[in-house]
Amino acid sequence: MPGAPQCCCVPFFFFFLLVWWWPNFCLGGDPYVFFDWTVSYITAAPLGTKQEVIGINGQFPGPILNVTTNWNVVINVKNDLDEPLLLTWNGIQHRKNSWQDGVSGTNCPIPTGWNWTYQFQVKDQIGSFFYFPSQNYQRAAGGYGGIIISNRDVIPLPFLMPDGDITLFIGDWYTKNHKKQRKDIENGKDLGVPDGILINGFGPYHYDAAVVPEGIAYQTINVEPGKTYRLRVHNVGTSTSLNFRIQNHNLLLVETEGSYTVQQNYTNMDIHVGQSYSFLVTMDQNASSDYYIVASPQFVNSSDWDKAKGVGILHYSNSLGPASGPLPDPPNVLDTYFSMNQARSIRWNVSAGAARPNPQGSFKYGEITVTDVYVILNRPAELIDGKWRTTLNGISYLPPATPLKLAQQFNISGVYKLDFPYRLMKRPAKLDTSVINGSYKAFMEIIFQNNDTNVQSYHLDGYAFFVVGMDFGVWTENSRGTYNKWDGVARSTTQVFPGAWTAILVYLDNPGIWNLRSENLNSWYLGLEVYVNVVNPEIDQSEPLLPDNTIYCGLLSSLQKDQAQRVKFSSAASMSGAGRRVLLAFVVISVVCYLFNEVKDV
C-alpha cells in the first residue's frame, strides 16, 4: 500500500552470497565457461577418398577452446564412438588437479554412449595448446582441436596486438583407419610413408598434377595486405617431424606452449610431433599471386616421401592470381644438425610477463639445486613376452585396469610400484607398471637419451619444464657445462634427435600423478611412457578431492552406477554436484549483481 515500507525481495542467504562472492563476480573474478561436446565418427575425404574420422560436434578438426587465463572451464563430453574415450589437454597444467588430465593413469575412460564432465581452471597460463583423444591410437583419426589461453587485460602482450589470430593444425595422415594402424603396430609392421600431410584437416593444393590428384579440397587463409597475423601452428600428427614455412614470408617466433620467446625471424621452423608455436606474420608482399603454405616431412631419405607434403594457400585480398611454380625449398631434410641448432636458438623472453605481471625471468631456475636426476633411455621396439613393445630404461609401461590416481585415492596396493630406475638397469627388458617417485617441490633433472633411429618428442603433463641442453652423442656429467641456465625456454614438449640427448629441468610444485610420454603415437602406443607421482606431504586443502562424477573401473568397478542413474547430457544436468552448485551460485550472483547495479544507477 502507498507509503508502507517495502520489504526486501532478496532473502538473507542471497545477501550473504553477495557479500561473500562480490569481489569475484560483481567486481570481475574468475568466470566460468560451459561447453557441450559430442565426439563421434563423421565422414570426410581429406585426401580425396571418403573415410571415417573423429569429429567433435560434427567438426574436423574440433572447435577451438578460446579462454582467458584463470577462467574455469566446464566441458561436458559425450562419447558417441564405438570404443572408450578420454580427451587430454596438451600443455594445460591443471594446477593441483590431475583428476582432469584425461589419460589412463588418472581417469577411467568414458564408455560408449556415456558422457563425462571435465572441470578445470586454466590457472596462471597463457599461450597456444591443443587437445586430443589419448586412448587407443584415436588421435590418428582426428578428435583434436586448439586451445588458446589469452592474457588478462592487465597483463600486456610483449608485442603489438595482431590484426587477426589463425590456428593451423599440421600432421601426417593415413587413409587406413586408426584401428588397422594400431593392429599393424602391434604386429611390428612399419606404417610406411603417410598418404599425405594435412593442414586443418585438408589435403594439399594442386601444386603438381603428377603428385596431387584434382578435386582435393585445400586450406586457404584469407588475409589483408599490410596487416600482421598471429599464426598458432600445432603438429597433431602421429610420428612425422614437419618443416613449416610460408613462401616469401618471415615467421617471427613469439611464443611456444605457454612461454613468450625472444622474438626472432625464421624462414622456416621444424615442428615436431606434439609441439606448438606462435608466429607473427606480416603481409608485406606485393600480392602478384597467392603464396604457398607448406608443411613437409623432415629426416626422411626416401623419394617416396616426396608426395607427402601439406600445401595450403595464403590469399591476399588484392592477389592478382593463383600460386604457381615450385614450392619454397625446405632446409636439407636430413640435416639434424641444422634442426638442433635451430632448436637451441629458441630462448625464453625473460623480460616479458606472461600470465602474471612479474617477468618470466624472475624464476631463476639456474640457481636452484637439483635434487633428483633421471637419465631416461629409449630403444626401438623389441619383442617382450612375445609382444612388440617400446621401453624407457628397459621398462615398457603396462597400463593397469585401475587408474593409478584412483588406486592411490582408495589405498589399493599392488596396482603400481614407485621404483622406476634412475638409469638403464643391466637386466632384460620387461613389462611393468613402474612409476617415478617425485618429491614435492624437488627440482628434477631429466636427460632423455634417444637410442632409436627416429626423432622422439616427449611431453610432461601438469608442468612446463626448462629445456636447458641438447647435443649428439651420449650424455655425461660433463655435459652440464653446456647447459643454458638463464633463458632456456619453458615448455611442455621437447624433441630428442636420434643418437642424441636432451636435458630438461622441472620444479615439482604441482601435486598429482602426471603422465610423461612420447608424443609419437607409434612409440606411445607400445609403452613409451611413465608417470611421475608428486605427493604434498602436508594436507593441502586446495587440492581438489575425488570428483563426485568419477567413473570407476578395474578393481573399483563395483562402485560405478549406471549412466542413466548418474546424468543426462546437457550443460546443467550432466555436471557433477559441485558443478551444479557452481552454476547455481553463478546464476544467483549474476542476478544479485544485476539488481545491485540497477539500484546503484538509480
Coordinates of C-alpha atoms in Angstrom, one line a residue:
M1 CA 0.0 0.0 0.0
P2 CA 1.3 3.5 -0.7
G3 CA 3.6 4.8 1.9
A4 CA 4.2 1.4 3.5
P5 CA 7.7 0.2 4.0
Q6 CA 8.9 -2.0 1.1
C7 CA 10.2 -5.5 2.1
C8 CA 13.5 -6.7 0.7
C9 CA 12.9 -9.2 -2.1
V10 CA 16.4 -10.7 -1.7
P11 CA 16.5 -13.4 1.1
F12 CA 19.2 -13.2 3.7
F13 CA 21.2 -16.0 2.2
F14 CA 21.3 -14.1 -1.1
F15 CA 22.7 -11.2 0.8
F16 CA 25.3 -13.5 2.4
L17 CA 26.3 -14.8 -1.0
L18 CA 26.5 -11.2 -2.3
V19 CA 29.0 -10.3 0.5
W20 CA 31.0 -13.5 0.1
W21 CA 31.1 -13.5 -3.8
W22 CA 31.0 -9.8 -4.6
P23 CA 34.8 -9.5 -5.2
N24 CA 34.8 -12.5 -7.5
F25 CA 31.7 -11.8 -9.6
C26 CA 30.5 -8.2 -9.3
L27 CA 34.0 -6.9 -9.4
G28 CA 35.4 -9.2 -12.0
G29 CA 36.5 -12.5 -10.6
D30 CA 37.3 -15.8 -12.5
P31 CA 34.4 -16.6 -14.8
Y32 CA 33.0 -20.0 -15.8
V33 CA 32.5 -21.1 -19.4
F34 CA 30.4 -24.1 -20.4
F35 CA 30.6 -26.4 -23.4
D36 CA 28.8 -29.4 -24.7
W37 CA 30.8 -31.6 -27.0
T38 CA 29.8 -34.8 -28.8
V39 CA 32.7 -36.9 -30.0
S40 CA 31.6 -39.1 -32.9
Y41 CA 32.7 -40.5 -36.3
I42 CA 31.9 -38.4 -39.3
T43 CA 32.7 -38.9 -43.0
A44 CA 35.4 -36.8 -44.6
A45 CA 37.7 -37.0 -47.6
P46 CA 40.9 -35.1 -46.7
L47 CA 42.9 -36.8 -49.4
G48 CA 40.1 -37.3 -51.9
T49 CA 39.0 -40.7 -50.5
K50 CA 36.0 -40.9 -48.2
Q51 CA 36.9 -42.2 -44.7
E52 CA 35.7 -42.2 -41.1
V53 CA 37.3 -39.5 -39.0
I54 CA 36.7 -38.4 -35.4
G55 CA 34.9 -35.1 -35.2
I56 CA 33.6 -33.0 -32.3
N57 CA 30.2 -31.5 -32.7
G58 CA 30.4 -32.6 -36.3
Q59 CA 33.7 -30.6 -36.9
F60 CA 37.1 -31.9 -38.0
P61 CA 39.3 -30.6 -36.6
G62 CA 37.3 -29.9 -33.5
P63 CA 36.3 -26.5 -32.0
I64 CA 38.9 -24.1 -30.7
L65 CA 38.7 -23.6 -26.9
N66 CA 39.3 -19.9 -26.6
V67 CA 39.6 -18.7 -23.0
T68 CA 41.5 -16.3 -20.8
T69 CA 43.9 -17.2 -18.0
N70 CA 42.3 -18.1 -14.7
W71 CA 39.0 -18.9 -16.3
N72 CA 37.1 -22.0 -15.1
V73 CA 36.3 -24.4 -17.9
V74 CA 33.5 -26.9 -17.8
I75 CA 33.3 -29.3 -20.8
N76 CA 30.6 -32.0 -21.0
V77 CA 31.9 -34.7 -23.3
K78 CA 29.5 -37.3 -24.9
N79 CA 31.2 -40.4 -26.3
D80 CA 29.5 -41.5 -29.4
L81 CA 32.4 -43.6 -30.6
D82 CA 32.3 -47.4 -30.7
E83 CA 35.1 -47.6 -28.1
P84 CA 36.1 -45.9 -24.8
L85 CA 37.3 -42.3 -24.9
L86 CA 39.4 -39.8 -23.0
L87 CA 40.4 -36.3 -24.0
T88 CA 43.6 -34.9 -22.7
W89 CA 44.6 -31.2 -22.8
N90 CA 48.1 -31.0 -24.1
G91 CA 50.1 -28.5 -22.1
I92 CA 47.3 -27.4 -19.7
Q93 CA 48.8 -27.6 -16.3
H94 CA 45.6 -28.4 -14.2
R95 CA 47.1 -26.8 -11.1
K96 CA 46.8 -29.4 -8.3
N97 CA 44.1 -31.2 -10.3
S98 CA 45.4 -34.3 -12.2
W99 CA 41.8 -35.7 -11.9
Q100 CA 41.1 -33.8 -15.1
D101 CA 44.1 -34.8 -17.1
G102 CA 42.3 -37.3 -19.3
V103 CA 44.9 -40.1 -19.5
S104 CA 44.7 -43.7 -18.4
G105 CA 46.8 -43.2 -15.3
T106 CA 44.3 -40.7 -13.8
N107 CA 40.9 -41.4 -15.4
C108 CA 38.7 -44.4 -16.3
P109 CA 37.7 -44.0 -19.9
I110 CA 34.3 -42.7 -20.9
P111 CA 32.3 -45.8 -22.1
T112 CA 30.5 -45.7 -25.4
G113 CA 27.3 -43.8 -25.1
W114 CA 28.3 -42.1 -21.8
N115 CA 29.3 -38.6 -21.1
W116 CA 31.6 -37.1 -18.5
T117 CA 32.2 -33.5 -17.5
Y118 CA 35.7 -32.1 -17.3
Q119 CA 36.1 -29.2 -14.9
F120 CA 39.4 -27.3 -14.6
Q121 CA 40.9 -23.9 -14.3
V122 CA 43.5 -22.6 -16.7
K123 CA 45.3 -21.1 -13.8
D124 CA 48.2 -18.7 -14.4
Q125 CA 48.7 -19.9 -18.0
I126 CA 48.8 -18.2 -21.4
G127 CA 49.6 -19.4 -24.9
S128 CA 48.9 -22.0 -27.6
F129 CA 48.0 -25.6 -26.8
F130 CA 45.7 -28.4 -28.2
Y131 CA 43.6 -31.2 -27.0
F132 CA 43.2 -34.7 -28.5
P133 CA 41.9 -38.3 -27.6
S134 CA 44.5 -40.1 -25.5
Q135 CA 43.2 -43.7 -25.9
N136 CA 43.5 -46.5 -28.5
Y137 CA 45.6 -44.6 -31.1
Q138 CA 42.5 -42.4 -31.7
R139 CA 44.4 -39.2 -32.5
A140 CA 45.4 -40.8 -35.8
A141 CA 41.7 -40.4 -36.7
G142 CA 41.3 -36.8 -35.6
G143 CA 39.4 -35.7 -32.5
Y144 CA 41.9 -32.8 -31.9
G145 CA 41.4 -29.1 -31.6
G146 CA 43.1 -25.9 -30.5
I147 CA 43.3 -24.2 -27.1
I148 CA 44.0 -20.5 -26.9
I149 CA 44.6 -19.0 -23.5
S150 CA 44.8 -15.2 -23.6
N151 CA 46.4 -12.7 -21.3
R152 CA 44.2 -10.8 -18.9
D153 CA 43.8 -7.2 -19.9
V154 CA 46.0 -6.0 -17.0
I155 CA 49.0 -8.1 -18.4
P156 CA 50.3 -6.5 -21.7
L157 CA 51.5 -8.5 -24.6
P158 CA 55.2 -8.3 -25.4
F159 CA 54.2 -7.3 -29.0
L160 CA 51.5 -5.2 -30.7
M161 CA 48.1 -6.7 -30.8
P162 CA 47.9 -8.7 -34.1
D163 CA 45.2 -7.9 -36.6
G164 CA 44.0 -11.5 -36.6
D165 CA 44.5 -14.9 -34.9
I166 CA 44.8 -18.0 -37.1
T167 CA 45.2 -21.6 -35.9
L168 CA 46.8 -24.2 -38.1
F169 CA 46.9 -28.0 -37.4
I170 CA 49.6 -29.8 -39.4
G171 CA 50.2 -33.6 -39.3
D172 CA 50.8 -36.8 -41.2
W173 CA 47.7 -38.7 -42.2
Y174 CA 46.9 -42.2 -43.4
T175 CA 43.7 -43.3 -45.2
K176 CA 43.9 -46.6 -43.3
N177 CA 41.7 -46.2 -40.2
H178 CA 43.2 -45.9 -36.8
K179 CA 42.1 -49.4 -35.7
K180 CA 44.0 -51.1 -38.6
Q181 CA 47.0 -48.8 -38.0
R182 CA 47.3 -49.8 -34.3
K183 CA 46.9 -53.5 -35.3
D184 CA 49.8 -53.2 -37.7
I185 CA 51.9 -51.6 -34.9
E186 CA 51.1 -54.4 -32.5
N187 CA 52.3 -56.8 -35.1
G188 CA 55.6 -55.0 -35.6
K189 CA 54.7 -53.6 -39.0
D190 CA 56.0 -50.2 -40.2
L191 CA 53.2 -48.0 -41.3
G192 CA 55.4 -46.6 -44.0
V193 CA 55.0 -43.3 -45.8
P194 CA 51.9 -41.4 -44.8
D195 CA 49.3 -40.9 -47.6
G196 CA 49.6 -37.2 -47.1
I197 CA 50.2 -34.2 -44.7
L198 CA 47.0 -32.4 -43.7
I199 CA 46.6 -28.7 -42.9
N200 CA 43.5 -28.1 -40.8
G201 CA 42.0 -31.4 -42.0
F202 CA 42.5 -30.5 -45.7
G203 CA 44.8 -32.2 -48.2
P204 CA 47.3 -30.4 -50.5
Y205 CA 46.7 -27.7 -53.0
H206 CA 47.0 -28.9 -56.6
Y207 CA 50.6 -27.6 -57.0
D208 CA 51.8 -30.6 -59.1
A209 CA 49.5 -32.7 -61.3
A210 CA 51.9 -35.6 -61.1
V211 CA 51.7 -35.7 -57.3
V212 CA 48.3 -34.3 -56.3
P213 CA 45.1 -35.5 -57.9
E214 CA 42.5 -33.0 -58.9
G215 CA 39.5 -32.4 -56.7
I216 CA 41.1 -32.4 -53.3
A217 CA 39.9 -29.6 -51.0
Y218 CA 42.7 -27.5 -49.6
Q219 CA 43.1 -24.8 -46.9
T220 CA 43.0 -21.2 -47.9
I221 CA 43.9 -18.4 -45.4
N222 CA 42.5 -15.1 -46.4
V223 CA 44.5 -12.0 -45.3
E224 CA 44.6 -8.3 -45.9
P225 CA 47.8 -6.6 -47.2
G226 CA 49.9 -4.7 -44.7
K227 CA 48.3 -6.5 -41.7
T228 CA 50.0 -8.7 -39.1
Y229 CA 48.5 -12.0 -38.0
R230 CA 49.3 -14.4 -35.2
L231 CA 49.6 -18.0 -36.5
R232 CA 49.4 -20.7 -33.9
V233 CA 50.8 -23.9 -35.5
H234 CA 50.4 -27.4 -33.9
N235 CA 51.9 -30.7 -35.1
V236 CA 49.0 -33.0 -34.3
G237 CA 50.2 -35.9 -36.4
T238 CA 51.3 -39.4 -35.4
S239 CA 55.0 -39.6 -35.9
T240 CA 56.4 -37.2 -38.5
S241 CA 58.5 -34.1 -37.8
L242 CA 57.5 -31.4 -40.2
N243 CA 59.1 -28.3 -41.6
F244 CA 56.7 -25.3 -41.7
R245 CA 57.2 -22.3 -44.0
I246 CA 55.2 -19.7 -46.0
Q247 CA 56.5 -18.6 -49.4
N248 CA 58.3 -15.2 -49.3
H249 CA 57.2 -14.5 -45.7
N250 CA 59.2 -14.4 -42.4
L251 CA 57.9 -16.2 -39.3
L252 CA 58.6 -14.1 -36.2
L253 CA 58.5 -16.5 -33.3
V254 CA 56.9 -15.0 -30.2
E255 CA 55.6 -17.9 -28.1
T256 CA 55.7 -21.7 -27.7
E257 CA 53.5 -23.8 -25.4
G258 CA 52.8 -21.1 -22.8
S259 CA 56.1 -19.1 -22.8
Y260 CA 56.9 -15.9 -24.7
T261 CA 60.2 -16.3 -26.5
V262 CA 62.9 -13.9 -27.6
Q263 CA 61.5 -12.6 -30.9
Q264 CA 63.5 -13.9 -33.8
N265 CA 62.7 -14.2 -37.5
Y266 CA 62.8 -17.6 -39.2
T267 CA 62.2 -18.5 -42.8
N268 CA 61.1 -22.0 -41.7
M269 CA 60.6 -23.9 -38.5
D270 CA 60.9 -27.6 -37.7
I271 CA 57.8 -28.6 -35.6
H272 CA 58.0 -32.0 -34.1
V273 CA 55.0 -34.2 -33.1
G274 CA 53.1 -32.6 -30.2
Q275 CA 54.7 -29.2 -30.4
S276 CA 53.0 -25.8 -30.7
Y277 CA 54.4 -22.5 -31.8
S278 CA 53.1 -18.9 -32.3
F279 CA 54.4 -16.7 -35.1
L280 CA 53.7 -13.2 -36.1
V281 CA 53.5 -13.0 -39.9
T282 CA 53.2 -9.6 -41.7
M283 CA 51.6 -9.4 -45.1
D284 CA 54.3 -7.3 -46.7
Q285 CA 54.4 -8.8 -50.2
N286 CA 53.2 -7.3 -53.4
A287 CA 50.5 -9.9 -53.9
S288 CA 51.4 -10.6 -57.5
S289 CA 50.0 -14.0 -56.8
D290 CA 48.9 -16.2 -53.9
Y291 CA 51.6 -17.8 -51.7
Y292 CA 52.2 -21.4 -50.7
I293 CA 51.9 -22.5 -47.1
V294 CA 53.9 -25.7 -46.7
A295 CA 54.4 -28.5 -44.2
S296 CA 56.8 -31.1 -45.4
P297 CA 58.4 -34.2 -43.7
Q298 CA 61.9 -33.9 -42.2
F299 CA 64.6 -36.5 -41.6
V300 CA 63.4 -38.9 -44.3
N301 CA 65.6 -40.2 -47.1
S302 CA 63.2 -41.9 -49.5
S303 CA 61.8 -40.4 -52.7
D304 CA 58.5 -42.0 -51.7
W305 CA 58.1 -39.2 -49.2
D306 CA 58.1 -36.5 -51.9
K307 CA 54.3 -36.8 -52.4
A308 CA 53.7 -36.3 -48.6
K309 CA 53.6 -32.6 -48.4
G310 CA 50.9 -30.4 -46.9
V311 CA 50.2 -27.4 -49.1
G312 CA 47.8 -24.6 -48.3
I313 CA 47.3 -21.1 -49.8
L314 CA 47.9 -17.7 -48.3
H315 CA 45.5 -15.4 -50.2
Y316 CA 45.8 -11.6 -50.1
S317 CA 42.6 -9.8 -50.8
N318 CA 44.3 -8.0 -53.6
S319 CA 46.0 -11.0 -55.1
L320 CA 46.5 -10.9 -58.8
G321 CA 46.4 -14.7 -59.4
P322 CA 46.8 -18.2 -58.0
A323 CA 50.1 -19.6 -56.6
S324 CA 52.2 -21.4 -59.2
G325 CA 55.7 -22.8 -59.7
P326 CA 57.8 -24.8 -57.3
L327 CA 57.2 -24.9 -53.6
P328 CA 59.6 -23.0 -51.4
D329 CA 62.6 -25.1 -50.6
P330 CA 63.0 -26.6 -47.1
P331 CA 66.3 -26.9 -45.3
N332 CA 68.2 -30.1 -46.1
V333 CA 65.7 -32.8 -45.0
L334 CA 68.4 -35.0 -43.5
D335 CA 70.3 -32.2 -41.7
T336 CA 69.6 -32.9 -38.0
Y337 CA 72.5 -30.5 -37.1
F338 CA 70.6 -27.6 -38.7
S339 CA 67.4 -28.6 -36.8
M340 CA 69.2 -28.9 -33.5
N341 CA 70.9 -25.5 -33.9
Q342 CA 67.5 -24.0 -34.7
A343 CA 66.0 -25.6 -31.6
R344 CA 68.9 -24.2 -29.5
S345 CA 68.2 -20.7 -30.8
I346 CA 64.8 -20.6 -29.2
R347 CA 65.1 -18.8 -26.0
W348 CA 62.9 -17.6 -23.2
N349 CA 61.9 -13.9 -23.2
V350 CA 63.0 -13.3 -19.5
S351 CA 61.8 -9.7 -19.5
A352 CA 58.2 -10.4 -20.7
G353 CA 55.4 -11.0 -18.3
A354 CA 53.2 -14.0 -19.1
A355 CA 50.1 -14.9 -17.0
R356 CA 51.4 -12.8 -14.2
P357 CA 52.9 -9.3 -14.2
N358 CA 56.3 -10.4 -12.9
P359 CA 58.8 -11.1 -15.7
Q360 CA 59.2 -14.7 -16.9
G361 CA 62.9 -14.5 -15.8
S362 CA 62.0 -13.8 -12.2
F363 CA 62.1 -17.6 -11.6
K364 CA 65.9 -18.1 -11.7
Y365 CA 65.9 -21.8 -12.4
G366 CA 69.6 -21.9 -13.0
E367 CA 70.2 -21.1 -9.3
I368 CA 68.2 -23.9 -7.9
T369 CA 69.9 -27.1 -6.6
V370 CA 68.9 -30.2 -8.4
T371 CA 67.7 -33.0 -6.1
D372 CA 66.8 -35.9 -8.4
V373 CA 68.5 -36.9 -11.7
Y374 CA 67.0 -39.4 -14.2
V375 CA 68.8 -40.5 -17.3
I376 CA 66.0 -42.0 -19.4
L377 CA 67.0 -44.0 -22.4
N378 CA 64.6 -45.2 -25.1
R379 CA 65.2 -48.0 -27.6
P380 CA 63.5 -49.2 -30.8
A381 CA 60.5 -51.5 -30.5
E382 CA 61.5 -55.1 -29.4
L383 CA 59.8 -58.3 -28.6
I384 CA 59.0 -58.6 -24.9
D385 CA 57.0 -61.7 -23.8
G386 CA 56.1 -62.2 -27.5
K387 CA 54.7 -58.7 -28.0
W388 CA 56.3 -55.7 -29.8
R389 CA 57.0 -53.1 -27.2
T390 CA 59.0 -49.9 -26.6
T391 CA 60.9 -49.2 -23.4
L392 CA 62.2 -46.4 -21.2
N393 CA 65.1 -47.6 -19.1
G394 CA 64.2 -51.2 -20.1
I395 CA 60.6 -50.9 -18.9
S396 CA 57.6 -50.9 -21.1
Y397 CA 54.7 -49.2 -19.3
L398 CA 51.8 -51.6 -18.7
P399 CA 48.5 -49.7 -18.0
P400 CA 46.7 -51.2 -15.1
A401 CA 42.9 -51.8 -15.2
T402 CA 42.6 -49.4 -12.2
P403 CA 44.0 -45.9 -12.9
L404 CA 47.0 -45.0 -10.7
K405 CA 45.2 -42.0 -9.2
L406 CA 42.2 -43.9 -8.2
A407 CA 44.3 -46.7 -6.7
Q408 CA 46.2 -44.1 -4.7
Q409 CA 42.9 -42.4 -3.6
F410 CA 41.5 -45.7 -2.3
N411 CA 44.8 -47.1 -0.9
I412 CA 44.8 -50.1 -3.2
S413 CA 48.2 -51.8 -3.1
G414 CA 49.8 -53.7 -5.9
V415 CA 48.5 -51.6 -8.7
Y416 CA 51.8 -49.8 -9.3
K417 CA 55.3 -49.6 -7.9
L418 CA 57.3 -46.4 -7.1
D419 CA 60.5 -48.0 -8.4
F420 CA 61.2 -46.5 -11.8
P421 CA 65.0 -46.7 -12.2
Y422 CA 67.2 -43.6 -12.4
R423 CA 69.2 -45.1 -15.2
L424 CA 69.0 -48.2 -17.5
M425 CA 69.5 -51.3 -15.4
K426 CA 71.5 -54.3 -16.6
R427 CA 68.6 -56.7 -16.9
P428 CA 66.2 -57.9 -19.6
A429 CA 63.5 -55.5 -20.8
K430 CA 60.2 -56.1 -19.2
L431 CA 56.5 -55.0 -19.0
D432 CA 55.7 -53.3 -15.7
T433 CA 53.7 -50.5 -14.0
S434 CA 56.7 -48.7 -12.6
V435 CA 56.2 -45.0 -11.6
I436 CA 58.7 -42.2 -10.9
N437 CA 58.6 -41.3 -7.2
G438 CA 58.9 -37.5 -7.4
S439 CA 59.4 -35.4 -4.2
Y440 CA 57.1 -32.4 -3.8
K441 CA 59.0 -29.2 -4.6
A442 CA 62.0 -31.1 -5.6
F443 CA 64.0 -29.8 -8.7
M444 CA 64.3 -32.7 -11.1
E445 CA 66.8 -33.1 -13.9
I446 CA 65.7 -35.4 -16.7
I447 CA 68.0 -36.4 -19.5
F448 CA 66.4 -38.1 -22.5
Q449 CA 68.8 -40.3 -24.4
N450 CA 67.5 -41.4 -27.8
N451 CA 68.9 -44.8 -29.0
D452 CA 66.3 -45.0 -31.8
T453 CA 66.7 -44.0 -35.4
N454 CA 63.8 -41.6 -35.3
V455 CA 63.2 -38.2 -33.6
Q456 CA 61.3 -38.6 -30.4
S457 CA 59.1 -35.9 -28.8
Y458 CA 58.5 -36.1 -25.0
H459 CA 55.6 -34.4 -23.2
L460 CA 55.1 -33.9 -19.4
D461 CA 51.5 -33.2 -18.3
G462 CA 50.9 -30.8 -15.4
Y463 CA 54.2 -28.8 -15.9
A464 CA 56.2 -26.6 -18.1
F465 CA 59.9 -27.6 -17.9
F466 CA 63.1 -25.8 -18.9
V467 CA 64.9 -27.1 -22.0
V468 CA 68.5 -26.5 -20.9
G469 CA 70.6 -28.6 -23.3
M470 CA 70.7 -30.9 -26.3
D471 CA 73.6 -32.5 -28.2
F472 CA 74.6 -35.5 -30.2
G473 CA 76.3 -38.4 -28.6
V474 CA 76.0 -39.9 -25.1
W475 CA 75.2 -37.6 -22.2
T476 CA 77.8 -37.4 -19.4
E477 CA 78.2 -35.5 -16.2
N478 CA 80.5 -33.1 -18.2
S479 CA 77.6 -32.3 -20.5
R480 CA 76.2 -30.0 -17.8
G481 CA 78.9 -27.5 -18.7
T482 CA 76.9 -26.8 -21.9
Y483 CA 73.5 -26.1 -20.2
N484 CA 71.7 -22.8 -20.7
K485 CA 70.9 -21.8 -17.1
W486 CA 69.5 -18.4 -17.9
D487 CA 67.0 -18.3 -20.7
G488 CA 66.3 -21.9 -21.7
V489 CA 62.7 -21.9 -22.9
A490 CA 60.0 -23.3 -20.7
R491 CA 57.6 -25.6 -22.5
S492 CA 55.8 -29.0 -22.1
T493 CA 57.1 -30.9 -25.2
T494 CA 60.7 -31.3 -26.4
Q495 CA 62.4 -33.2 -29.2
V496 CA 65.2 -35.6 -28.9
F497 CA 67.2 -36.3 -32.1
P498 CA 68.3 -39.9 -32.9
G499 CA 71.7 -40.6 -31.4
A500 CA 71.4 -37.5 -29.2
W501 CA 70.2 -36.3 -25.8
T502 CA 68.1 -33.5 -24.5
A503 CA 68.1 -32.3 -20.9
I504 CA 65.3 -30.6 -19.0
L505 CA 64.8 -29.2 -15.5
V506 CA 61.4 -29.2 -13.8
Y507 CA 60.2 -27.9 -10.4
L508 CA 57.8 -30.4 -9.0
D509 CA 55.4 -27.9 -7.3
N510 CA 52.2 -29.4 -8.7
P511 CA 50.9 -32.4 -6.7
G512 CA 49.3 -35.2 -8.6
I513 CA 50.1 -38.2 -10.8
W514 CA 51.4 -36.9 -14.1
N515 CA 52.0 -38.5 -17.5
L516 CA 55.5 -38.4 -19.1
R517 CA 55.1 -39.8 -22.6
S518 CA 56.3 -39.9 -26.1
E519 CA 54.0 -37.9 -28.3
N520 CA 54.9 -40.2 -31.3
L521 CA 51.8 -42.4 -31.3
N522 CA 53.7 -45.4 -32.6
S523 CA 56.0 -45.4 -29.6
W524 CA 53.5 -44.3 -27.0
Y525 CA 51.0 -47.0 -28.0
L526 CA 53.7 -49.7 -27.5
G527 CA 54.6 -48.5 -24.0
L528 CA 56.9 -45.4 -24.2
E529 CA 55.5 -43.6 -21.2
V530 CA 55.8 -43.4 -17.4
Y531 CA 54.0 -41.5 -14.7
V532 CA 55.5 -39.1 -12.1
N533 CA 54.0 -39.3 -8.6
V534 CA 54.1 -36.0 -6.7
V535 CA 52.6 -36.0 -3.3
N536 CA 52.4 -33.0 -1.0
P537 CA 53.3 -34.4 2.4
E538 CA 51.2 -31.7 4.1
I539 CA 47.4 -31.7 4.0
D540 CA 46.6 -29.4 1.1
Q541 CA 43.1 -28.2 1.2
S542 CA 43.4 -26.5 -2.2
E543 CA 43.9 -29.8 -4.0
P544 CA 40.5 -31.0 -5.3
L545 CA 39.0 -34.1 -3.8
L546 CA 37.8 -37.1 -5.7
P547 CA 35.3 -35.6 -8.2
D548 CA 31.7 -36.7 -7.5
N549 CA 31.2 -37.6 -11.2
T550 CA 34.1 -40.0 -11.2
I551 CA 33.9 -43.1 -13.4
Y552 CA 35.1 -46.3 -11.8
C553 CA 36.7 -49.2 -13.4
G554 CA 39.1 -52.1 -12.7
L555 CA 39.2 -53.1 -9.0
L556 CA 36.7 -50.3 -8.3
S557 CA 34.1 -51.3 -10.9
S558 CA 31.5 -52.2 -8.2
L559 CA 31.3 -48.5 -7.2
Q560 CA 30.1 -47.5 -10.6
K561 CA 26.4 -46.5 -11.0
D562 CA 24.6 -47.0 -14.3
Q563 CA 25.0 -44.0 -16.6
A564 CA 21.2 -43.4 -16.6
Q565 CA 21.2 -43.0 -12.8
R566 CA 24.1 -40.5 -12.9
V567 CA 23.4 -37.9 -15.5
K568 CA 21.7 -36.7 -18.7
F569 CA 23.5 -35.0 -21.5
S570 CA 23.2 -31.2 -21.1
S571 CA 25.3 -28.4 -19.7
A572 CA 23.5 -28.1 -16.4
A573 CA 22.2 -31.7 -15.8
S574 CA 25.3 -33.5 -16.7
M575 CA 27.6 -31.7 -14.3
S576 CA 28.7 -33.1 -11.1
G577 CA 27.1 -31.9 -7.9
A578 CA 29.9 -29.4 -7.4
G579 CA 29.5 -28.2 -11.0
R580 CA 25.7 -27.7 -10.5
R581 CA 26.3 -25.8 -7.3
V582 CA 28.8 -23.6 -9.0
L583 CA 26.4 -22.9 -11.8
L584 CA 23.6 -22.2 -9.4
A585 CA 25.8 -19.8 -7.4
F586 CA 26.9 -18.1 -10.7
V587 CA 23.2 -17.6 -11.7
V588 CA 22.2 -16.3 -8.3
I589 CA 25.1 -13.9 -8.0
S590 CA 24.6 -12.7 -11.6
V591 CA 21.0 -11.8 -10.7
V592 CA 22.1 -10.1 -7.5
C593 CA 24.9 -8.2 -9.2
Y594 CA 22.3 -7.0 -11.8
L595 CA 19.9 -5.8 -9.1
F596 CA 22.7 -4.1 -7.3
N597 CA 23.8 -2.3 -10.4
E598 CA 20.3 -1.2 -11.2
V599 CA 19.8 0.2 -7.7
K600 CA 23.2 1.9 -7.9
D601 CA 22.3 3.5 -11.2
V602 CA 19.1 4.9 -9.8

